[in-house]
């Protein structure tokens, strides 16, 4: 997907809030901040910052790419609502980027051909979002589909494996670096490579991929 216009990418699925205005691999503007529960306070400032740094306006953007989950319920809602607001105001299409696939797409630049690895991010204390990938032909393929598994099963699945994500602190983890969410740049890069068929102006039908239903907690009597 390349119409000569930059992609504005938003990443809010975990603790880091990131924004990238991506023209190509040689020209992009990216800012991020790691501050718990502050995505709603900083995301528009980051958008303004990348646009100002590039000397461009929102109307010169080609599309908006947003990290669509799974991940933090609150973070995903903030990212999606921000994308919809920006897109509606400038009549731009949105691409909902699958977060774990963007992570795998980023990891393929650091792992060798044939490597299998797991991405596991916490749902809660007992469960994790889970997927297994393999690097193939300078890309990634699914080895196990995205699902939610319990801690015990994660321990078994992860034995002697490369594990990335915030549930990666199992004893047998072989990963040499920590990685819990894709950068906003790679949200844009995934969109550039795979997003052509996902462009949509139907904002009302766009929702994050929570994988797990909300649990609304009320006061106990």
PDB file of N, CA and C in Angstrom, residues 1 11 50 54 60 62 113 147 168 183:
ATOM      1  N   UNK A   1       0.849  -1.193   0.000  1.00  0.00           N
ATOM      2  CA  UNK A   1       0.000   0.000   0.000  1.00  0.00           C
ATOM      3  C   UNK A   1       0.882   1.240   0.000  1.00  0.00           C
ATOM      4  N   UNK A  11      -0.124   3.190  18.581  1.00  0.00           N
ATOM      5  CA  UNK A  11       0.077   1.968  19.375  1.00  0.00           C
ATOM      6  C   UNK A  11      -0.236   2.253  20.844  1.00  0.00           C
ATOM      7  N   UNK A  50       4.294  14.555  16.058  1.00  0.00           N
ATOM      8  CA  UNK A  50       4.831  13.937  14.835  1.00  0.00           C
ATOM      9  C   UNK A  50       4.440  14.745  13.602  1.00  0.00           C
ATOM     10  N   UNK A  54       7.161  16.699  11.139  1.00  0.00           N
ATOM     11  CA  UNK A  54       7.213  16.413   9.699  1.00  0.00           C
ATOM     12  C   UNK A  54       6.832  17.622   8.859  1.00  0.00           C
ATOM     13  N   UNK A  60      -2.968  15.686   5.030  1.00  0.00           N
ATOM     14  CA  UNK A  60      -1.980  15.166   4.076  1.00  0.00           C
ATOM     15  C   UNK A  60      -1.606  13.713   4.360  1.00  0.00           C
ATOM     16  N   UNK A  62      -2.266   9.633   4.468  1.00  0.00           N
ATOM     17  CA  UNK A  62      -2.963   8.694   3.589  1.00  0.00           C
ATOM     18  C   UNK A  62      -3.991   7.849   4.297  1.00  0.00           C
ATOM     19  N   UNK A 113      15.866 -17.224  10.191  1.00  0.00           N
ATOM     20  CA  UNK A 113      14.918 -18.065   9.458  1.00  0.00           C
ATOM     21  C   UNK A 113      14.655 -19.371  10.212  1.00  0.00           C
ATOM     22  N   UNK A 147      -5.051 -17.239  20.991  1.00  0.00           N
ATOM     23  CA  UNK A 147      -6.046 -17.771  21.922  1.00  0.00           C
ATOM     24  C   UNK A 147      -5.768 -17.214  23.313  1.00  0.00           C
ATOM     25  N   UNK A 168       6.151 -13.341  29.815  1.00  0.00           N
ATOM     26  CA  UNK A 168       7.319 -14.118  29.384  1.00  0.00           C
ATOM     27  C   UNK A 168       8.253 -14.499  30.523  1.00  0.00           C
ATOM     28  N   UNK A 183       6.277  -1.452  18.168  1.00  0.00           N
ATOM     29  CA  UNK A 183       6.441  -0.001  18.091  1.00  0.00           C
ATOM     30  C   UNK A 183       5.410   0.563  17.122  1.00  0.00           C
TER      31      UNK A 183
END
